[in-house]
XYZ file of C-alpha atoms in Angstrom:
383
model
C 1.707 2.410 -59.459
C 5.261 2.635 -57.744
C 3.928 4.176 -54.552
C 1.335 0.803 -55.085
C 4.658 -1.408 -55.065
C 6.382 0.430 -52.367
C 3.051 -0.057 -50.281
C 3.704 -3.825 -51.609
C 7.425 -4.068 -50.075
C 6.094 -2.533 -46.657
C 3.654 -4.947 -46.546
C 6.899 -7.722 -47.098
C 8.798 -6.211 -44.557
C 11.124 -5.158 -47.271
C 11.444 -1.598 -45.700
C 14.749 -0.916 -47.775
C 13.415 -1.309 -50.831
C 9.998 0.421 -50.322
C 12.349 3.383 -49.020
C 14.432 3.197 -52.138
C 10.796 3.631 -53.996
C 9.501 6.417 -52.134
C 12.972 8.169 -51.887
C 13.111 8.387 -55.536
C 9.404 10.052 -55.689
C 10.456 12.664 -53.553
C 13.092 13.914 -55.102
C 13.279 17.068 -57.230
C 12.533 15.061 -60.523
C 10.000 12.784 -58.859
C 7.807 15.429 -57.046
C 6.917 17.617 -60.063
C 5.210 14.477 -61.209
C 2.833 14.483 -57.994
C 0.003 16.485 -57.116
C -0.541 17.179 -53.857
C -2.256 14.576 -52.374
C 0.330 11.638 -53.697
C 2.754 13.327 -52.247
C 1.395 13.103 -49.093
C 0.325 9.564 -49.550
C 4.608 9.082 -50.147
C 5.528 11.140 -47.224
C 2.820 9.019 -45.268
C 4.209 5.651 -46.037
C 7.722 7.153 -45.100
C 6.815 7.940 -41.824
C 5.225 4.438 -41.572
C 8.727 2.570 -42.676
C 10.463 4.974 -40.073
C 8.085 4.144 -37.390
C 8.440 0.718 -38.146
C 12.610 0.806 -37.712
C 11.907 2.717 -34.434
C 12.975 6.159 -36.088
C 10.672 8.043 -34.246
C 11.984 11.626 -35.253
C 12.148 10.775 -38.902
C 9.181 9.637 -38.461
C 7.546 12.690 -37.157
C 9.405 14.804 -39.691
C 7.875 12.591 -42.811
C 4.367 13.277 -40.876
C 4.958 16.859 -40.743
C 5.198 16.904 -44.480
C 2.269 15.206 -44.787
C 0.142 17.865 -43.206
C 2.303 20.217 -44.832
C 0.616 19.396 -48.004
C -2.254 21.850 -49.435
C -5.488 20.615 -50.332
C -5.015 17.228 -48.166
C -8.643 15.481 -47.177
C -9.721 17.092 -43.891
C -9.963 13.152 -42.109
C -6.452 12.774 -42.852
C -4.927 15.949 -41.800
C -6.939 15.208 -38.674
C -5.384 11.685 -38.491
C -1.304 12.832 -39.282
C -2.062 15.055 -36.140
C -3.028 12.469 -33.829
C -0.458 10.416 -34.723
C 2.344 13.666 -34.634
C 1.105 14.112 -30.902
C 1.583 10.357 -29.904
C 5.490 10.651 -31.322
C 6.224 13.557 -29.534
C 4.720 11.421 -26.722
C 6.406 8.767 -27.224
C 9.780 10.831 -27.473
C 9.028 12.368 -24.436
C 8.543 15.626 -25.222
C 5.859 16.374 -23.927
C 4.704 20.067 -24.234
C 5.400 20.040 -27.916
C 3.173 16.628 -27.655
C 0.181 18.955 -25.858
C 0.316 21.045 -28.466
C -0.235 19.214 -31.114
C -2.998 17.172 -29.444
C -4.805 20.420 -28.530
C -4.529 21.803 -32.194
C -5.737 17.840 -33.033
C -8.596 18.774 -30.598
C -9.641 22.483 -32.219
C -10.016 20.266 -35.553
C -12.126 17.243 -34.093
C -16.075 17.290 -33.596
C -15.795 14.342 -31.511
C -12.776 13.777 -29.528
C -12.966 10.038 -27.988
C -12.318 9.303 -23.976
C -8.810 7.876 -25.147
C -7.635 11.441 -26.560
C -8.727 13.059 -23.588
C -6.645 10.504 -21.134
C -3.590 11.007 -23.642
C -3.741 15.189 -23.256
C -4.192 14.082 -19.314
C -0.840 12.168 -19.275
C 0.677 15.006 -20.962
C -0.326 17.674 -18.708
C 0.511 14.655 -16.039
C 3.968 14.731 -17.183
C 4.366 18.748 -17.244
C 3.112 18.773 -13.738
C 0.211 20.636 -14.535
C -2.108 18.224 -12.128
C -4.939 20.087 -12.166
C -5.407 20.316 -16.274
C -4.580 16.126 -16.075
C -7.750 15.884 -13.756
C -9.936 17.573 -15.386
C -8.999 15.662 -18.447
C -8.779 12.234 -17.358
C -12.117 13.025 -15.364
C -13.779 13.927 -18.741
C -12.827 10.347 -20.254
C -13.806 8.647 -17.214
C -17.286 10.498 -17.232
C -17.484 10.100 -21.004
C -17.257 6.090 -20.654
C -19.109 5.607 -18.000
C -21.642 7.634 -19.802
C -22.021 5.338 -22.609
C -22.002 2.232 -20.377
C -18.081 1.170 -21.050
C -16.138 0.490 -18.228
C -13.420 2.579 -17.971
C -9.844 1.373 -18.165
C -7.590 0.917 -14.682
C -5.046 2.996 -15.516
C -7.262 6.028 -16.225
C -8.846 5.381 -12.573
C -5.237 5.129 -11.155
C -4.126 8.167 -12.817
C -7.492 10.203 -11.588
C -6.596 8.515 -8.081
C -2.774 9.532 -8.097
C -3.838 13.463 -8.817
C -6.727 13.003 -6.006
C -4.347 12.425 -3.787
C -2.142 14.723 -4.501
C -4.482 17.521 -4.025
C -6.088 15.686 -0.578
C -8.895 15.293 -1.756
C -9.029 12.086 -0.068
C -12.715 11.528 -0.360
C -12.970 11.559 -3.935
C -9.474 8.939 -4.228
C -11.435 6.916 -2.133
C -14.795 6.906 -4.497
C -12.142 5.884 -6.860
C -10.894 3.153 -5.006
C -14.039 1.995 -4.296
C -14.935 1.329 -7.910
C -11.560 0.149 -8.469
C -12.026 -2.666 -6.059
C -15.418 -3.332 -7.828
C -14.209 -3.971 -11.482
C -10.470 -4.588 -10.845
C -9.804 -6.298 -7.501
C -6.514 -5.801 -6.329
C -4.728 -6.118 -3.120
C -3.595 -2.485 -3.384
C -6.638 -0.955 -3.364
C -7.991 -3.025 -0.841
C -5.292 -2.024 1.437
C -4.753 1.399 0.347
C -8.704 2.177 1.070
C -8.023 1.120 4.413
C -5.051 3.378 4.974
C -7.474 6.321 3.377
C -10.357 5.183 5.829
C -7.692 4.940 8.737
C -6.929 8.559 7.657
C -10.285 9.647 7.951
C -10.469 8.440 11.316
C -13.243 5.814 10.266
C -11.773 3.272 12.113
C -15.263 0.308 11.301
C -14.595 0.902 7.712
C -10.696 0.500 8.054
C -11.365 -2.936 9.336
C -13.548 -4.254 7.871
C -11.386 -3.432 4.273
C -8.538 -4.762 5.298
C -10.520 -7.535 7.138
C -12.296 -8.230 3.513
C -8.098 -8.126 1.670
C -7.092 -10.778 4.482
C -9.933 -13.347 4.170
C -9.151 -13.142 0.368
C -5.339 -13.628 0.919
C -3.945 -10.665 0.201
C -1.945 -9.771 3.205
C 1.272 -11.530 2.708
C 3.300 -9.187 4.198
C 4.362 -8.826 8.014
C 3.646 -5.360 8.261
C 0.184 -5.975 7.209
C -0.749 -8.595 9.147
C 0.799 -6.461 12.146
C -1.452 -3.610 11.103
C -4.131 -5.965 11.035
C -3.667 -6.979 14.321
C -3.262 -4.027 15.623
C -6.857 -2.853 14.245
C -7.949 -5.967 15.811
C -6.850 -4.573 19.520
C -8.128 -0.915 18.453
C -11.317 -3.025 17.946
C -11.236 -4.456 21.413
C -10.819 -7.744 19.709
C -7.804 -9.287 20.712
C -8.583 -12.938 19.902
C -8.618 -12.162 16.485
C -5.678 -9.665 16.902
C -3.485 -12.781 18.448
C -5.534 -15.764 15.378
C -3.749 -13.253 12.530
C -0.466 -13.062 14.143
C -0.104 -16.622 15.527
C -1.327 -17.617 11.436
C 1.053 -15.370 10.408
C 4.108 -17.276 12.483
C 2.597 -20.619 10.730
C 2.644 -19.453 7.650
C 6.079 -17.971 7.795
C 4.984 -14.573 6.893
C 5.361 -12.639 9.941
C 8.679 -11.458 10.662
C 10.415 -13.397 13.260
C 11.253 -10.446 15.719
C 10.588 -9.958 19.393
C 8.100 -6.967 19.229
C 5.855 -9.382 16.963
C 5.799 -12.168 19.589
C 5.384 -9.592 22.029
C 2.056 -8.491 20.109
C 0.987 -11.844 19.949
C 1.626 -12.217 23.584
C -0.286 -9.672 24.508
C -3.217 -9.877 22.545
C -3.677 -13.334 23.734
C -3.093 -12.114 26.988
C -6.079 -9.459 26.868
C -8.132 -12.372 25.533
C -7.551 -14.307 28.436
C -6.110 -17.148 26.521
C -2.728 -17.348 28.956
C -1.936 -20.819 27.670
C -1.338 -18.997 24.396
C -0.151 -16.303 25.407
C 2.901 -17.635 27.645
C 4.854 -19.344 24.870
C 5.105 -15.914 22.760
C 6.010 -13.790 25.290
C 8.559 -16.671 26.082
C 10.178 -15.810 22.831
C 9.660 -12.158 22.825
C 11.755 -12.365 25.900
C 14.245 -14.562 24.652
C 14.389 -12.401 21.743
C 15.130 -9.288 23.694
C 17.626 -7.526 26.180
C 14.598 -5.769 27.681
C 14.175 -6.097 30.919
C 10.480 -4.638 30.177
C 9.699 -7.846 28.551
C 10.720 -10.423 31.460
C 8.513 -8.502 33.583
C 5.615 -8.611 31.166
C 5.955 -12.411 30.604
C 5.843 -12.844 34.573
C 2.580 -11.150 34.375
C 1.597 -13.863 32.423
C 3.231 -16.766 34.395
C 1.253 -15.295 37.399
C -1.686 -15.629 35.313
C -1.272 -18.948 34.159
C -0.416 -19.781 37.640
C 3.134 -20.261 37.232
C 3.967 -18.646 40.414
C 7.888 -19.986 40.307
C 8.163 -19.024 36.689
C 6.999 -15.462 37.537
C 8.706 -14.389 40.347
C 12.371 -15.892 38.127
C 11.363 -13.705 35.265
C 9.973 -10.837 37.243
C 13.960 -10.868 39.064
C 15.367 -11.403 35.669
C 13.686 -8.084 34.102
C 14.385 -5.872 37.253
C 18.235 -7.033 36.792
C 18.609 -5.988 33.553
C 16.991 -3.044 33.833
C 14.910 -0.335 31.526
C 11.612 -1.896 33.803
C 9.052 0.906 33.064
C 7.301 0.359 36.427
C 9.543 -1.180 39.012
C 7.314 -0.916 41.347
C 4.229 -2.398 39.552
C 6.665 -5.315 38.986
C 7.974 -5.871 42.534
C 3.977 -5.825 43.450
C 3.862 -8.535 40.911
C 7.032 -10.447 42.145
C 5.268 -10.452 45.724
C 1.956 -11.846 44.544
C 3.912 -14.458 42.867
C 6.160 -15.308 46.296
C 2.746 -15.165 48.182
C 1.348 -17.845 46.498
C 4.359 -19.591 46.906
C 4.030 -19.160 50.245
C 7.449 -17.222 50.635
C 5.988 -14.255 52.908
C 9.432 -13.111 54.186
C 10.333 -12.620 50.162
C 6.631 -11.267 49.452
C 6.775 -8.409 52.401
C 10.371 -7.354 50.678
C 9.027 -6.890 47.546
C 5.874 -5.009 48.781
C 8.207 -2.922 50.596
C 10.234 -2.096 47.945
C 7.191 -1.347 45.853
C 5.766 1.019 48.353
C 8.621 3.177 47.944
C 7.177 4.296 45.243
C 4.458 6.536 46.065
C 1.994 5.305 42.865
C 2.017 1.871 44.646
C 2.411 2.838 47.806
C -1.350 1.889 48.811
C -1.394 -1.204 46.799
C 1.649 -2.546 48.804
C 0.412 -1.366 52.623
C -2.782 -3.464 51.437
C -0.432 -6.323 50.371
C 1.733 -6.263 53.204
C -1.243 -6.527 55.601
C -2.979 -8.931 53.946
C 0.783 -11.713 54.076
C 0.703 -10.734 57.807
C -3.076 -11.949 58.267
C -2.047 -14.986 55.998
C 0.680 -15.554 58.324
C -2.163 -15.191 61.797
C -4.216 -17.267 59.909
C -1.918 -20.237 59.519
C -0.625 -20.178 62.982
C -3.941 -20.334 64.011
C -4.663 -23.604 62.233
C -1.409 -25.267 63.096
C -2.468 -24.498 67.011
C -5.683 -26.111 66.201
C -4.555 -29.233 64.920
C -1.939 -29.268 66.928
């Protein structure tokens, strides 16, 4: 009866008094009236009212007595050890919290998935990796077996312990199925980083193709990435559709390198009139004198002959020009078609003085001169 109205006050919330209760049935007057079995029915309600304040090692001491207790039903001993695992668990102490979940196992027929992912964390926590995969592997295999899906975090933790052993192809099987039943931009992204490790560059894509039609990639150095895997691809209008999306959207970081990748994926697409304004700004953005000379590449493409040759000048100024030579060839093509030959035959010449061009600017140099025949010929004949 009073262990009926301490159960009573619990119930109320009125932890005090149900302690005062059960405090009084413990003590050396009050126990010689229990047998066994209420005294661990008292002991267990005590470690309920101290879990319930948060006093996790009283608690675990009142369970302790509990399964101290001779003669107790098997079903509860088997329960009071459960729950004395998942304290010292919860206390973070961890080996004691193995043990008692293994002796908890010796005693149980039928130890569910969730047990077996609780002893996994455990030996997760000791940094005994390989016990924690076998372990969380068993639940896994045990829910799948009965047609349950399996919770995320047990997948994450088998995927975390995959990886740290390499054994990249079985954290990818796990990604795989976590993108099935819990589709997140991490493992969309992280299964192409895994793919990309693999060298499987198709498969790469195409994931992190499938996380940016969805809208996952909101972050610049993804969309870079994905760019970049465009180019790898030898697809460079999409490479330079992500990026220039990207700029729109304010997502892609407003830095010269990034316009600069833009520039020149539009560039290798042939789309010039896209690709001039970002390399404008890459240029703008930089002290490179690499970068001038690129963008006169593109001025020469886009016919800009005036533009070129000023930006061509302006990179070789400044300096750190990978290729001079390459851009003084450049610089003459674009005085050529301005019709400045004395200009365009200095610039060959100062190209061929560089033996990897030299050919390129003999050719060059010729050709101005028969441009130059070939003009004085017409103005004799209209003349």
């Amino acid at each position: 009866e009073r262990l009926a109205e301490a159960q009573t006050l619990a119930e109320a919330k009125d932890y005090a008094g149900a302690a005062a209760i059960l405090n009084d049935m413990i003590s050396e007057d009050g126990k010689q009236a229990l047998n066994s079995y209420e005294l661990a029915n008292v002991y267990n309600l005590h470690a309920f009212l101290s879990y319930s304040n948060e006093n996790y090692a009283q608690s675990l001491r009142y369970y302790e007595q509990v399964i101290a207790q001779p003669d107790i039903p098997l079903a509860m001993e088997i329960n009071t050890r459960f729950t004395i695992a998942q304290l010292y668990f919860v206390q973070e102490k961890w080996q004691q919290g193995i043990d008692a979940l293994l002796m908890w196992f010796e005693m149980n027929e039928k130890p569910n998935a969730g047990a077996y992912v609780l002893l996994a964390q455990g030996y997760y926590q000791v940094k005994r990796y390989d016990l924690a995969l076998d372990n969380v592997e068993t639940a896994i295999a045990m829910h799948e077996g009965e047609g349950k899906l399996p919770k995320e975090q047990w997948y994450n933790l088998a995927r975390f312990l995959y990886f740290d052993k390499e054994d990249y192809d079985s954290a990818l099987d796990v990604l795989n199925t976590l993108i099935i039943y819990y589709p997140k931009k991490q493992y969309w992204v992280q299964a192409s980083h895994l793919y990309g490790e693999k060298k499987d560059e198709p498969r790469q894509l195409a994931l992190m193709e499938a996380a940016y039609e969805q809208g996952f990639l909101d972050r610049s150095s993804e969309l870079v990435t994905m760019a970049y895997l465009y180019l790898n691809a030898e697809a460079p209008y999409y490479a330079g559709s992500v990026i220039q999306k990207g700029f729109a959207d304010e997502l892609v970081d407003d830095k010269s390198k990034n316009y600069e990748l833009a520039g020149s994926a539009w560039a290798q697409a042939r789309e010039v009139a896209k690709s001039i304004p970002m390399m404008e700004k890459a240029a703008a953005k930089s002290d490179e004198g690499e970068l001038f000379v690129r963008l006169g590449n593109v001025y020469l493409d886009g016919d800009q002959f005036t533009k070129a040759a000023d930006s061509v000048e302006k990179g070789l100024k400044k300096g750190g020009v990978k290729r001079p030579d390459q851009a003084r060839l450049v610089l003459g093509m674009a005085y050529f078609n301005l019709g400045e030959y004395d200009k365009a035959r200095r610039a060959f010449r100062a190209a061929g003085k560089d033996e990897r061009s030299a050919k390129y600017s003999k050719q060059w140099i010729a050709y101005v001169t028969s441009e130059e025949d070939r003009q004085r010929e017409l103005e004799k004949d209209l003349f």
